[in-house]
XYZ file of C-alpha atoms in Angstrom:
320
model
C 0.000 0.000 0.000
C 1.076 3.584 -0.685
C 0.551 6.472 1.720
C -0.439 9.831 0.235
C -1.540 13.051 1.928
C -4.108 15.252 0.153
C -5.080 18.545 1.784
C -3.684 17.346 5.134
C -5.685 14.089 4.968
C -3.609 10.910 4.793
C -4.852 7.761 3.088
C -3.420 4.432 1.993
C -4.176 3.320 -1.561
C -3.096 0.627 -3.983
C 0.071 1.279 -6.040
C -0.793 2.767 -9.426
C -3.757 4.753 -8.084
C -4.039 8.246 -9.519
C -4.238 11.316 -7.302
C -7.830 11.909 -8.419
C -8.976 8.414 -7.498
C -7.134 8.627 -4.178
C -8.948 11.901 -3.466
C -12.265 10.262 -4.361
C -11.597 7.613 -1.735
C -11.328 10.437 0.798
C -14.328 12.318 -0.577
C -15.672 15.786 0.143
C -13.976 19.019 -0.948
C -10.652 17.206 -1.271
C -11.764 15.811 -4.648
C -10.644 17.917 -7.645
C -13.245 18.574 -10.360
C -13.026 16.508 -13.536
C -14.591 17.381 -16.874
C -12.940 14.860 -19.209
C -11.946 11.950 -16.933
C -14.532 9.169 -16.653
C -13.564 6.118 -14.618
C -15.911 3.821 -16.582
C -14.237 4.769 -19.877
C -10.562 3.667 -20.002
C -8.323 6.165 -21.780
C -10.177 9.292 -20.715
C -8.524 12.170 -18.881
C -5.722 14.667 -19.402
C -7.611 17.003 -21.743
C -9.619 19.582 -19.797
C -6.990 20.351 -17.094
C -9.593 21.287 -14.479
C -8.245 18.611 -12.098
C -4.834 20.285 -11.723
C -3.270 19.942 -8.263
C -0.044 21.031 -6.599
C 2.366 18.254 -5.608
C 4.232 19.756 -2.661
C 6.350 16.622 -2.132
C 6.910 13.983 -4.793
C 7.583 11.073 -2.463
C 9.253 10.097 0.788
C 12.453 9.169 -1.061
C 12.425 12.353 -3.142
C 10.496 15.057 -1.242
C 11.147 17.768 -3.805
C 7.977 19.500 -5.079
C 6.949 19.139 -8.678
C 7.557 22.496 -10.408
C 4.291 22.579 -12.342
C 0.687 21.870 -11.482
C -0.121 18.258 -12.331
C -3.236 16.678 -13.814
C -4.531 14.552 -10.943
C -6.432 12.206 -13.270
C -3.227 10.963 -14.926
C -0.600 11.364 -12.173
C -0.029 8.268 -10.033
C 0.612 8.607 -6.310
C 3.961 7.792 -4.728
C 4.640 6.691 -1.162
C 4.914 9.818 0.976
C 3.516 12.164 -1.674
C 1.923 15.387 -0.395
C -0.763 16.958 -2.590
C -2.568 20.279 -2.267
C -5.915 20.935 -3.907
C -8.278 23.313 -2.126
C -5.466 24.466 0.188
C -3.287 25.731 -2.674
C -3.539 29.284 -4.019
C -1.648 28.186 -7.146
C -4.310 25.567 -7.850
C -7.173 28.005 -7.392
C -5.504 30.550 -9.668
C -4.658 27.923 -12.267
C -8.138 26.431 -12.184
C -9.602 29.891 -12.701
C -7.447 30.259 -15.816
C -8.610 26.892 -17.134
C -12.266 27.833 -16.588
C -11.691 31.151 -18.354
C -10.194 29.250 -21.274
C -13.119 26.802 -21.423
C -15.579 29.696 -21.441
C -13.884 31.554 -24.306
C -16.199 30.047 -26.935
C -18.869 28.630 -24.643
C -22.117 30.614 -24.986
C -23.848 31.857 -21.852
C -27.133 30.190 -22.791
C -27.811 28.444 -19.470
C -31.398 29.828 -19.414
C -32.255 27.739 -22.512
C -29.842 24.818 -22.088
C -31.284 21.437 -21.094
C -28.126 20.706 -19.077
C -28.744 23.621 -16.695
C -28.808 22.399 -13.115
C -26.638 19.367 -13.936
C -23.767 21.107 -15.723
C -20.229 20.695 -14.392
C -19.048 23.755 -16.302
C -21.861 25.794 -14.769
C -20.604 24.820 -11.308
C -16.992 25.600 -12.205
C -17.990 28.944 -13.716
C -19.750 29.860 -10.490
C -16.800 28.811 -8.324
C -13.857 30.027 -10.406
C -15.230 32.201 -13.215
C -14.734 35.968 -13.482
C -17.442 38.610 -13.680
C -15.984 39.959 -16.935
C -14.269 38.471 -19.943
C -10.936 39.559 -21.392
C -11.669 37.916 -24.724
C -12.003 40.385 -27.604
C -11.934 38.133 -30.660
C -15.031 36.765 -32.383
C -16.395 33.585 -30.814
C -16.401 30.302 -32.682
C -19.967 29.439 -33.664
C -21.717 26.423 -35.187
C -25.305 25.644 -36.067
C -26.956 22.811 -34.070
C -27.098 19.570 -36.040
C -28.734 16.148 -35.658
C -26.082 13.462 -35.271
C -28.758 10.835 -34.703
C -32.532 10.736 -34.957
C -32.792 11.355 -31.185
C -29.584 13.354 -30.462
C -28.971 17.059 -31.069
C -25.387 18.375 -31.126
C -24.693 21.960 -30.033
C -21.028 22.300 -30.953
C -20.946 25.845 -29.530
C -21.142 24.322 -26.032
C -18.624 21.516 -26.581
C -15.356 21.624 -24.584
C -13.761 18.738 -26.541
C -13.537 16.393 -23.571
C -13.705 13.378 -25.942
C -15.983 11.399 -23.613
C -18.571 10.809 -26.327
C -15.858 9.542 -28.673
C -14.706 7.021 -26.065
C -18.323 5.872 -25.612
C -18.566 5.202 -29.326
C -15.194 3.428 -29.371
C -15.909 1.177 -26.403
C -19.660 0.517 -26.588
C -20.253 0.090 -30.301
C -18.847 -2.057 -33.085
C -18.303 0.806 -35.507
C -17.710 4.473 -34.721
C -19.104 7.034 -37.145
C -18.271 10.236 -35.297
C -15.181 11.839 -33.837
C -13.077 14.987 -33.784
C -12.619 16.650 -37.153
C -9.946 19.262 -37.963
C -7.308 20.616 -35.592
C -6.648 23.491 -33.209
C -9.384 26.085 -32.876
C -11.195 24.467 -35.809
C -11.560 21.102 -34.058
C -15.146 19.916 -33.678
C -17.172 16.829 -32.838
C -19.081 15.705 -35.908
C -20.357 12.777 -37.933
C -19.536 14.525 -41.218
C -22.923 13.247 -42.406
C -25.956 14.247 -40.322
C -28.089 11.543 -38.658
C -25.340 8.971 -39.203
C -25.375 7.548 -35.665
C -27.791 4.635 -35.463
C -26.323 2.176 -32.920
C -28.364 0.946 -29.948
C -26.202 2.597 -27.262
C -25.558 6.005 -28.820
C -27.744 7.716 -26.210
C -25.082 7.100 -23.570
C -23.140 9.943 -25.161
C -25.731 12.253 -23.610
C -25.135 10.809 -20.140
C -21.359 11.268 -20.243
C -21.373 14.782 -21.747
C -20.376 17.193 -18.930
C -22.004 20.187 -20.637
C -25.065 20.681 -22.843
C -23.388 19.840 -26.152
C -25.325 16.583 -26.637
C -29.013 16.715 -25.765
C -31.973 14.338 -25.847
C -34.382 15.486 -28.566
C -37.289 13.735 -26.853
C -36.718 15.910 -23.748
C -35.590 19.088 -25.502
C -37.103 22.255 -23.971
C -39.798 20.262 -22.137
C -38.887 21.085 -18.546
C -36.183 21.959 -16.067
C -34.622 19.087 -14.152
C -35.416 20.671 -10.790
C -39.132 20.546 -11.602
C -38.987 16.768 -12.150
C -38.908 13.906 -9.667
C -36.246 11.244 -10.400
C -37.497 7.703 -9.768
C -35.518 4.450 -9.828
C -37.160 2.206 -12.414
C -36.435 -1.176 -13.968
C -37.740 -3.330 -16.782
C -36.995 -6.573 -18.599
C -34.667 -5.643 -21.438
C -32.675 -7.964 -23.685
C -30.152 -5.285 -24.695
C -29.148 -3.637 -21.398
C -29.525 -3.974 -17.636
C -32.969 -2.359 -17.775
C -32.201 -0.318 -14.641
C -32.572 3.403 -15.123
C -33.893 6.676 -13.695
C -37.219 8.032 -14.945
C -37.620 11.779 -14.547
C -41.321 12.316 -13.906
C -43.720 15.219 -13.693
C -46.856 13.889 -12.095
C -47.622 10.572 -13.791
C -45.741 11.428 -16.977
C -42.163 10.409 -17.798
C -40.278 13.292 -19.399
C -36.931 11.582 -19.864
C -34.991 8.436 -18.960
C -31.305 8.350 -18.002
C -28.829 5.869 -16.595
C -28.306 5.715 -12.835
C -25.384 7.936 -11.823
C -23.196 8.210 -8.741
C -22.158 11.354 -6.864
C -19.508 12.114 -9.494
C -22.044 11.989 -12.313
C -20.732 8.662 -13.629
C -22.943 5.727 -14.576
C -23.232 3.253 -11.706
C -22.369 -0.432 -11.910
C -25.256 -2.875 -12.220
C -24.622 -6.562 -11.535
C -20.862 -6.078 -11.782
C -20.987 -4.164 -15.088
C -21.356 -0.497 -15.961
C -25.096 0.172 -16.178
C -25.271 1.682 -19.660
C -28.817 1.707 -21.030
C -29.961 1.107 -24.589
C -31.764 3.576 -26.827
C -35.050 1.683 -26.543
C -35.133 2.221 -22.767
C -33.893 5.800 -23.040
C -35.976 7.211 -25.863
C -38.954 4.928 -26.499
C -40.191 3.775 -23.089
C -41.965 6.897 -21.853
C -45.062 5.001 -20.699
C -44.925 4.402 -16.896
C -46.730 1.090 -17.459
C -43.587 -0.243 -19.158
C -41.512 0.267 -16.021
C -41.439 -1.142 -12.521
C -41.179 2.015 -10.410
C -39.007 1.160 -7.405
C -39.114 4.491 -5.586
C -37.603 7.995 -5.443
C -34.009 8.377 -6.532
C -31.685 10.098 -4.072
C -29.454 12.504 -5.952
C -26.285 12.880 -3.894
C -24.062 14.619 -6.415
C -23.611 18.377 -6.580
C -26.795 19.460 -8.309
C -29.782 21.694 -7.715
C -31.890 18.521 -7.703
C -30.311 17.486 -4.411
C -30.918 20.848 -2.766
C -34.634 20.379 -1.976
C -34.268 21.010 1.739
C -33.690 23.898 4.105
C -31.715 23.963 7.322
C -34.015 24.123 10.322
C -33.441 27.286 12.395
C -33.696 25.145 15.542
C -31.145 22.409 15.977
C -29.351 20.566 13.199
C -32.316 18.734 11.748
C -33.269 19.175 8.094
C -36.793 19.582 6.866
C -37.759 18.285 3.469
C -39.758 20.769 1.430
C -42.026 19.122 -1.153
Protein backbone atom coordinates (compact mmCIF):
# COMPACT_ATOMS: atom_id res chain seq x y z
CA UNK A 1 0.00 0.00 0.00
CA UNK A 2 1.08 3.58 -0.69
CA UNK A 3 0.55 6.47 1.72
CA UNK A 4 -0.44 9.83 0.24
CA UNK A 5 -1.54 13.05 1.93
CA UNK A 6 -4.11 15.25 0.15
CA UNK A 7 -5.08 18.54 1.78
CA UNK A 8 -3.68 17.35 5.13
CA UNK A 9 -5.69 14.09 4.97
CA UNK A 10 -3.61 10.91 4.79
CA UNK A 11 -4.85 7.76 3.09
CA UNK A 12 -3.42 4.43 1.99
CA UNK A 13 -4.18 3.32 -1.56
CA UNK A 14 -3.10 0.63 -3.98
CA UNK A 15 0.07 1.28 -6.04
CA UNK A 16 -0.79 2.77 -9.43
CA UNK A 17 -3.76 4.75 -8.08
CA UNK A 18 -4.04 8.25 -9.52
CA UNK A 19 -4.24 11.32 -7.30
CA UNK A 20 -7.83 11.91 -8.42
CA UNK A 21 -8.98 8.41 -7.50
CA UNK A 22 -7.13 8.63 -4.18
CA UNK A 23 -8.95 11.90 -3.47
CA UNK A 24 -12.26 10.26 -4.36
CA UNK A 25 -11.60 7.61 -1.73
CA UNK A 26 -11.33 10.44 0.80
CA UNK A 27 -14.33 12.32 -0.58
CA UNK A 28 -15.67 15.79 0.14
CA UNK A 29 -13.98 19.02 -0.95
CA UNK A 30 -10.65 17.21 -1.27
CA UNK A 31 -11.76 15.81 -4.65
CA UNK A 32 -10.64 17.92 -7.65
CA UNK A 33 -13.24 18.57 -10.36
CA UNK A 34 -13.03 16.51 -13.54
CA UNK A 35 -14.59 17.38 -16.87
CA UNK A 36 -12.94 14.86 -19.21
CA UNK A 37 -11.95 11.95 -16.93
CA UNK A 38 -14.53 9.17 -16.65
CA UNK A 39 -13.56 6.12 -14.62
CA UNK A 40 -15.91 3.82 -16.58
CA UNK A 41 -14.24 4.77 -19.88
CA UNK A 42 -10.56 3.67 -20.00
CA UNK A 43 -8.32 6.17 -21.78
CA UNK A 44 -10.18 9.29 -20.72
CA UNK A 45 -8.52 12.17 -18.88
CA UNK A 46 -5.72 14.67 -19.40
CA UNK A 47 -7.61 17.00 -21.74
CA UNK A 48 -9.62 19.58 -19.80
CA UNK A 49 -6.99 20.35 -17.09
CA UNK A 50 -9.59 21.29 -14.48
CA UNK A 51 -8.25 18.61 -12.10
CA UNK A 52 -4.83 20.28 -11.72
CA UNK A 53 -3.27 19.94 -8.26
CA UNK A 54 -0.04 21.03 -6.60
CA UNK A 55 2.37 18.25 -5.61
CA UNK A 56 4.23 19.76 -2.66
CA UNK A 57 6.35 16.62 -2.13
CA UNK A 58 6.91 13.98 -4.79
CA UNK A 59 7.58 11.07 -2.46
CA UNK A 60 9.25 10.10 0.79
CA UNK A 61 12.45 9.17 -1.06
CA UNK A 62 12.43 12.35 -3.14
CA UNK A 63 10.50 15.06 -1.24
CA UNK A 64 11.15 17.77 -3.80
CA UNK A 65 7.98 19.50 -5.08
CA UNK A 66 6.95 19.14 -8.68
CA UNK A 67 7.56 22.50 -10.41
CA UNK A 68 4.29 22.58 -12.34
CA UNK A 69 0.69 21.87 -11.48
CA UNK A 70 -0.12 18.26 -12.33
CA UNK A 71 -3.24 16.68 -13.81
CA UNK A 72 -4.53 14.55 -10.94
CA UNK A 73 -6.43 12.21 -13.27
CA UNK A 74 -3.23 10.96 -14.93
CA UNK A 75 -0.60 11.36 -12.17
CA UNK A 76 -0.03 8.27 -10.03
CA UNK A 77 0.61 8.61 -6.31
CA UNK A 78 3.96 7.79 -4.73
CA UNK A 79 4.64 6.69 -1.16
CA UNK A 80 4.91 9.82 0.98
CA UNK A 81 3.52 12.16 -1.67
CA UNK A 82 1.92 15.39 -0.40
CA UNK A 83 -0.76 16.96 -2.59
CA UNK A 84 -2.57 20.28 -2.27
CA UNK A 85 -5.91 20.94 -3.91
CA UNK A 86 -8.28 23.31 -2.13
CA UNK A 87 -5.47 24.47 0.19
CA UNK A 88 -3.29 25.73 -2.67
CA UNK A 89 -3.54 29.28 -4.02
CA UNK A 90 -1.65 28.19 -7.15
CA UNK A 91 -4.31 25.57 -7.85
CA UNK A 92 -7.17 28.01 -7.39
CA UNK A 93 -5.50 30.55 -9.67
CA UNK A 94 -4.66 27.92 -12.27
CA UNK A 95 -8.14 26.43 -12.18
CA UNK A 96 -9.60 29.89 -12.70
CA UNK A 97 -7.45 30.26 -15.82
CA UNK A 98 -8.61 26.89 -17.13
CA UNK A 99 -12.27 27.83 -16.59
CA UNK A 100 -11.69 31.15 -18.35
CA UNK A 101 -10.19 29.25 -21.27
CA UNK A 102 -13.12 26.80 -21.42
CA UNK A 103 -15.58 29.70 -21.44
CA UNK A 104 -13.88 31.55 -24.31
CA UNK A 105 -16.20 30.05 -26.94
CA UNK A 106 -18.87 28.63 -24.64
CA UNK A 107 -22.12 30.61 -24.99
CA UNK A 108 -23.85 31.86 -21.85
CA UNK A 109 -27.13 30.19 -22.79
CA UNK A 110 -27.81 28.44 -19.47
CA UNK A 111 -31.40 29.83 -19.41
CA UNK A 112 -32.26 27.74 -22.51
CA UNK A 113 -29.84 24.82 -22.09
CA UNK A 114 -31.28 21.44 -21.09
CA UNK A 115 -28.13 20.71 -19.08
CA UNK A 116 -28.74 23.62 -16.69
CA UNK A 117 -28.81 22.40 -13.11
CA UNK A 118 -26.64 19.37 -13.94
CA UNK A 119 -23.77 21.11 -15.72
CA UNK A 120 -20.23 20.69 -14.39
CA UNK A 121 -19.05 23.76 -16.30
CA UNK A 122 -21.86 25.79 -14.77
CA UNK A 123 -20.60 24.82 -11.31
CA UNK A 124 -16.99 25.60 -12.21
CA UNK A 125 -17.99 28.94 -13.72
CA UNK A 126 -19.75 29.86 -10.49
CA UNK A 127 -16.80 28.81 -8.32
CA UNK A 128 -13.86 30.03 -10.41
CA UNK A 129 -15.23 32.20 -13.21
CA UNK A 130 -14.73 35.97 -13.48
CA UNK A 131 -17.44 38.61 -13.68
CA UNK A 132 -15.98 39.96 -16.93
CA UNK A 133 -14.27 38.47 -19.94
CA UNK A 134 -10.94 39.56 -21.39
CA UNK A 135 -11.67 37.92 -24.72
CA UNK A 136 -12.00 40.38 -27.60
CA UNK A 137 -11.93 38.13 -30.66
CA UNK A 138 -15.03 36.77 -32.38
CA UNK A 139 -16.39 33.59 -30.81
CA UNK A 140 -16.40 30.30 -32.68
CA UNK A 141 -19.97 29.44 -33.66
CA UNK A 142 -21.72 26.42 -35.19
CA UNK A 143 -25.31 25.64 -36.07
CA UNK A 144 -26.96 22.81 -34.07
CA UNK A 145 -27.10 19.57 -36.04
CA UNK A 146 -28.73 16.15 -35.66
CA UNK A 147 -26.08 13.46 -35.27
CA UNK A 148 -28.76 10.83 -34.70
CA UNK A 149 -32.53 10.74 -34.96
CA UNK A 150 -32.79 11.36 -31.18
CA UNK A 151 -29.58 13.35 -30.46
CA UNK A 152 -28.97 17.06 -31.07
CA UNK A 153 -25.39 18.37 -31.13
CA UNK A 154 -24.69 21.96 -30.03
CA UNK A 155 -21.03 22.30 -30.95
CA UNK A 156 -20.95 25.84 -29.53
CA UNK A 157 -21.14 24.32 -26.03
CA UNK A 158 -18.62 21.52 -26.58
CA UNK A 159 -15.36 21.62 -24.58
CA UNK A 160 -13.76 18.74 -26.54
CA UNK A 161 -13.54 16.39 -23.57
CA UNK A 162 -13.70 13.38 -25.94
CA UNK A 163 -15.98 11.40 -23.61
CA UNK A 164 -18.57 10.81 -26.33
CA UNK A 165 -15.86 9.54 -28.67
CA UNK A 166 -14.71 7.02 -26.06
CA UNK A 167 -18.32 5.87 -25.61
CA UNK A 168 -18.57 5.20 -29.33
CA UNK A 169 -15.19 3.43 -29.37
CA UNK A 170 -15.91 1.18 -26.40
CA UNK A 171 -19.66 0.52 -26.59
CA UNK A 172 -20.25 0.09 -30.30
CA UNK A 173 -18.85 -2.06 -33.09
CA UNK A 174 -18.30 0.81 -35.51
CA UNK A 175 -17.71 4.47 -34.72
CA UNK A 176 -19.10 7.03 -37.15
CA UNK A 177 -18.27 10.24 -35.30
CA UNK A 178 -15.18 11.84 -33.84
CA UNK A 179 -13.08 14.99 -33.78
CA UNK A 180 -12.62 16.65 -37.15
CA UNK A 181 -9.95 19.26 -37.96
CA UNK A 182 -7.31 20.62 -35.59
CA UNK A 183 -6.65 23.49 -33.21
CA UNK A 184 -9.38 26.08 -32.88
CA UNK A 185 -11.19 24.47 -35.81
CA UNK A 186 -11.56 21.10 -34.06
CA UNK A 187 -15.15 19.92 -33.68
CA UNK A 188 -17.17 16.83 -32.84
CA UNK A 189 -19.08 15.71 -35.91
CA UNK A 190 -20.36 12.78 -37.93
CA UNK A 191 -19.54 14.52 -41.22
CA UNK A 192 -22.92 13.25 -42.41
CA UNK A 193 -25.96 14.25 -40.32
CA UNK A 194 -28.09 11.54 -38.66
CA UNK A 195 -25.34 8.97 -39.20
CA UNK A 196 -25.38 7.55 -35.66
CA UNK A 197 -27.79 4.63 -35.46
CA UNK A 198 -26.32 2.18 -32.92
CA UNK A 199 -28.36 0.95 -29.95
CA UNK A 200 -26.20 2.60 -27.26
CA UNK A 201 -25.56 6.00 -28.82
CA UNK A 202 -27.74 7.72 -26.21
CA UNK A 203 -25.08 7.10 -23.57
CA UNK A 204 -23.14 9.94 -25.16
CA UNK A 205 -25.73 12.25 -23.61
CA UNK A 206 -25.14 10.81 -20.14
CA UNK A 207 -21.36 11.27 -20.24
CA UNK A 208 -21.37 14.78 -21.75
CA UNK A 209 -20.38 17.19 -18.93
CA UNK A 210 -22.00 20.19 -20.64
CA UNK A 211 -25.07 20.68 -22.84
CA UNK A 212 -23.39 19.84 -26.15
CA UNK A 213 -25.33 16.58 -26.64
CA UNK A 214 -29.01 16.71 -25.76
CA UNK A 215 -31.97 14.34 -25.85
CA UNK A 216 -34.38 15.49 -28.57
CA UNK A 217 -37.29 13.74 -26.85
CA UNK A 218 -36.72 15.91 -23.75
CA UNK A 219 -35.59 19.09 -25.50
CA UNK A 220 -37.10 22.26 -23.97
CA UNK A 221 -39.80 20.26 -22.14
CA UNK A 222 -38.89 21.09 -18.55
CA UNK A 223 -36.18 21.96 -16.07
CA UNK A 224 -34.62 19.09 -14.15
CA UNK A 225 -35.42 20.67 -10.79
CA UNK A 226 -39.13 20.55 -11.60
CA UNK A 227 -38.99 16.77 -12.15
CA UNK A 228 -38.91 13.91 -9.67
CA UNK A 229 -36.25 11.24 -10.40
CA UNK A 230 -37.50 7.70 -9.77
CA UNK A 231 -35.52 4.45 -9.83
CA UNK A 232 -37.16 2.21 -12.41
CA UNK A 233 -36.44 -1.18 -13.97
CA UNK A 234 -37.74 -3.33 -16.78
CA UNK A 235 -37.00 -6.57 -18.60
CA UNK A 236 -34.67 -5.64 -21.44
CA UNK A 237 -32.67 -7.96 -23.68
CA UNK A 238 -30.15 -5.29 -24.69
CA UNK A 239 -29.15 -3.64 -21.40
CA UNK A 240 -29.52 -3.97 -17.64
CA UNK A 241 -32.97 -2.36 -17.77
CA UNK A 242 -32.20 -0.32 -14.64
CA UNK A 243 -32.57 3.40 -15.12
CA UNK A 244 -33.89 6.68 -13.70
CA UNK A 245 -37.22 8.03 -14.94
CA UNK A 246 -37.62 11.78 -14.55
CA UNK A 247 -41.32 12.32 -13.91
CA UNK A 248 -43.72 15.22 -13.69
CA UNK A 249 -46.86 13.89 -12.09
CA UNK A 250 -47.62 10.57 -13.79
CA UNK A 251 -45.74 11.43 -16.98
CA UNK A 252 -42.16 10.41 -17.80
CA UNK A 253 -40.28 13.29 -19.40
CA UNK A 254 -36.93 11.58 -19.86
CA UNK A 255 -34.99 8.44 -18.96
CA UNK A 256 -31.30 8.35 -18.00
CA UNK A 257 -28.83 5.87 -16.59
CA UNK A 258 -28.31 5.71 -12.83
CA UNK A 259 -25.38 7.94 -11.82
CA UNK A 260 -23.20 8.21 -8.74
CA UNK A 261 -22.16 11.35 -6.86
CA UNK A 262 -19.51 12.11 -9.49
CA UNK A 263 -22.04 11.99 -12.31
CA UNK A 264 -20.73 8.66 -13.63
CA UNK A 265 -22.94 5.73 -14.58
CA UNK A 266 -23.23 3.25 -11.71
CA UNK A 267 -22.37 -0.43 -11.91
CA UNK A 268 -25.26 -2.87 -12.22
CA UNK A 269 -24.62 -6.56 -11.54
CA UNK A 270 -20.86 -6.08 -11.78
CA UNK A 271 -20.99 -4.16 -15.09
CA UNK A 272 -21.36 -0.50 -15.96
CA UNK A 273 -25.10 0.17 -16.18
CA UNK A 274 -25.27 1.68 -19.66
CA UNK A 275 -28.82 1.71 -21.03
CA UNK A 276 -29.96 1.11 -24.59
CA UNK A 277 -31.76 3.58 -26.83
CA UNK A 278 -35.05 1.68 -26.54
CA UNK A 279 -35.13 2.22 -22.77
CA UNK A 280 -33.89 5.80 -23.04
CA UNK A 281 -35.98 7.21 -25.86
CA UNK A 282 -38.95 4.93 -26.50
CA UNK A 283 -40.19 3.78 -23.09
CA UNK A 284 -41.97 6.90 -21.85
CA UNK A 285 -45.06 5.00 -20.70
CA UNK A 286 -44.93 4.40 -16.90
CA UNK A 287 -46.73 1.09 -17.46
CA UNK A 288 -43.59 -0.24 -19.16
CA UNK A 289 -41.51 0.27 -16.02
CA UNK A 290 -41.44 -1.14 -12.52
CA UNK A 291 -41.18 2.02 -10.41
CA UNK A 292 -39.01 1.16 -7.41
CA UNK A 293 -39.11 4.49 -5.59
CA UNK A 294 -37.60 8.00 -5.44
CA UNK A 295 -34.01 8.38 -6.53
CA UNK A 296 -31.69 10.10 -4.07
CA UNK A 297 -29.45 12.50 -5.95
CA UNK A 298 -26.28 12.88 -3.89
CA UNK A 299 -24.06 14.62 -6.42
CA UNK A 300 -23.61 18.38 -6.58
CA UNK A 301 -26.80 19.46 -8.31
CA UNK A 302 -29.78 21.69 -7.72
CA UNK A 303 -31.89 18.52 -7.70
CA UNK A 304 -30.31 17.49 -4.41
CA UNK A 305 -30.92 20.85 -2.77
CA UNK A 306 -34.63 20.38 -1.98
CA UNK A 307 -34.27 21.01 1.74
CA UNK A 308 -33.69 23.90 4.10
CA UNK A 309 -31.72 23.96 7.32
CA UNK A 310 -34.02 24.12 10.32
CA UNK A 311 -33.44 27.29 12.40
CA UNK A 312 -33.70 25.15 15.54
CA UNK A 313 -31.14 22.41 15.98
CA UNK A 314 -29.35 20.57 13.20
CA UNK A 315 -32.32 18.73 11.75
CA UNK A 316 -33.27 19.17 8.09
CA UNK A 317 -36.79 19.58 6.87
CA UNK A 318 -37.76 18.28 3.47
CA UNK A 319 -39.76 20.77 1.43
CA UNK A 320 -42.03 19.12 -1.15
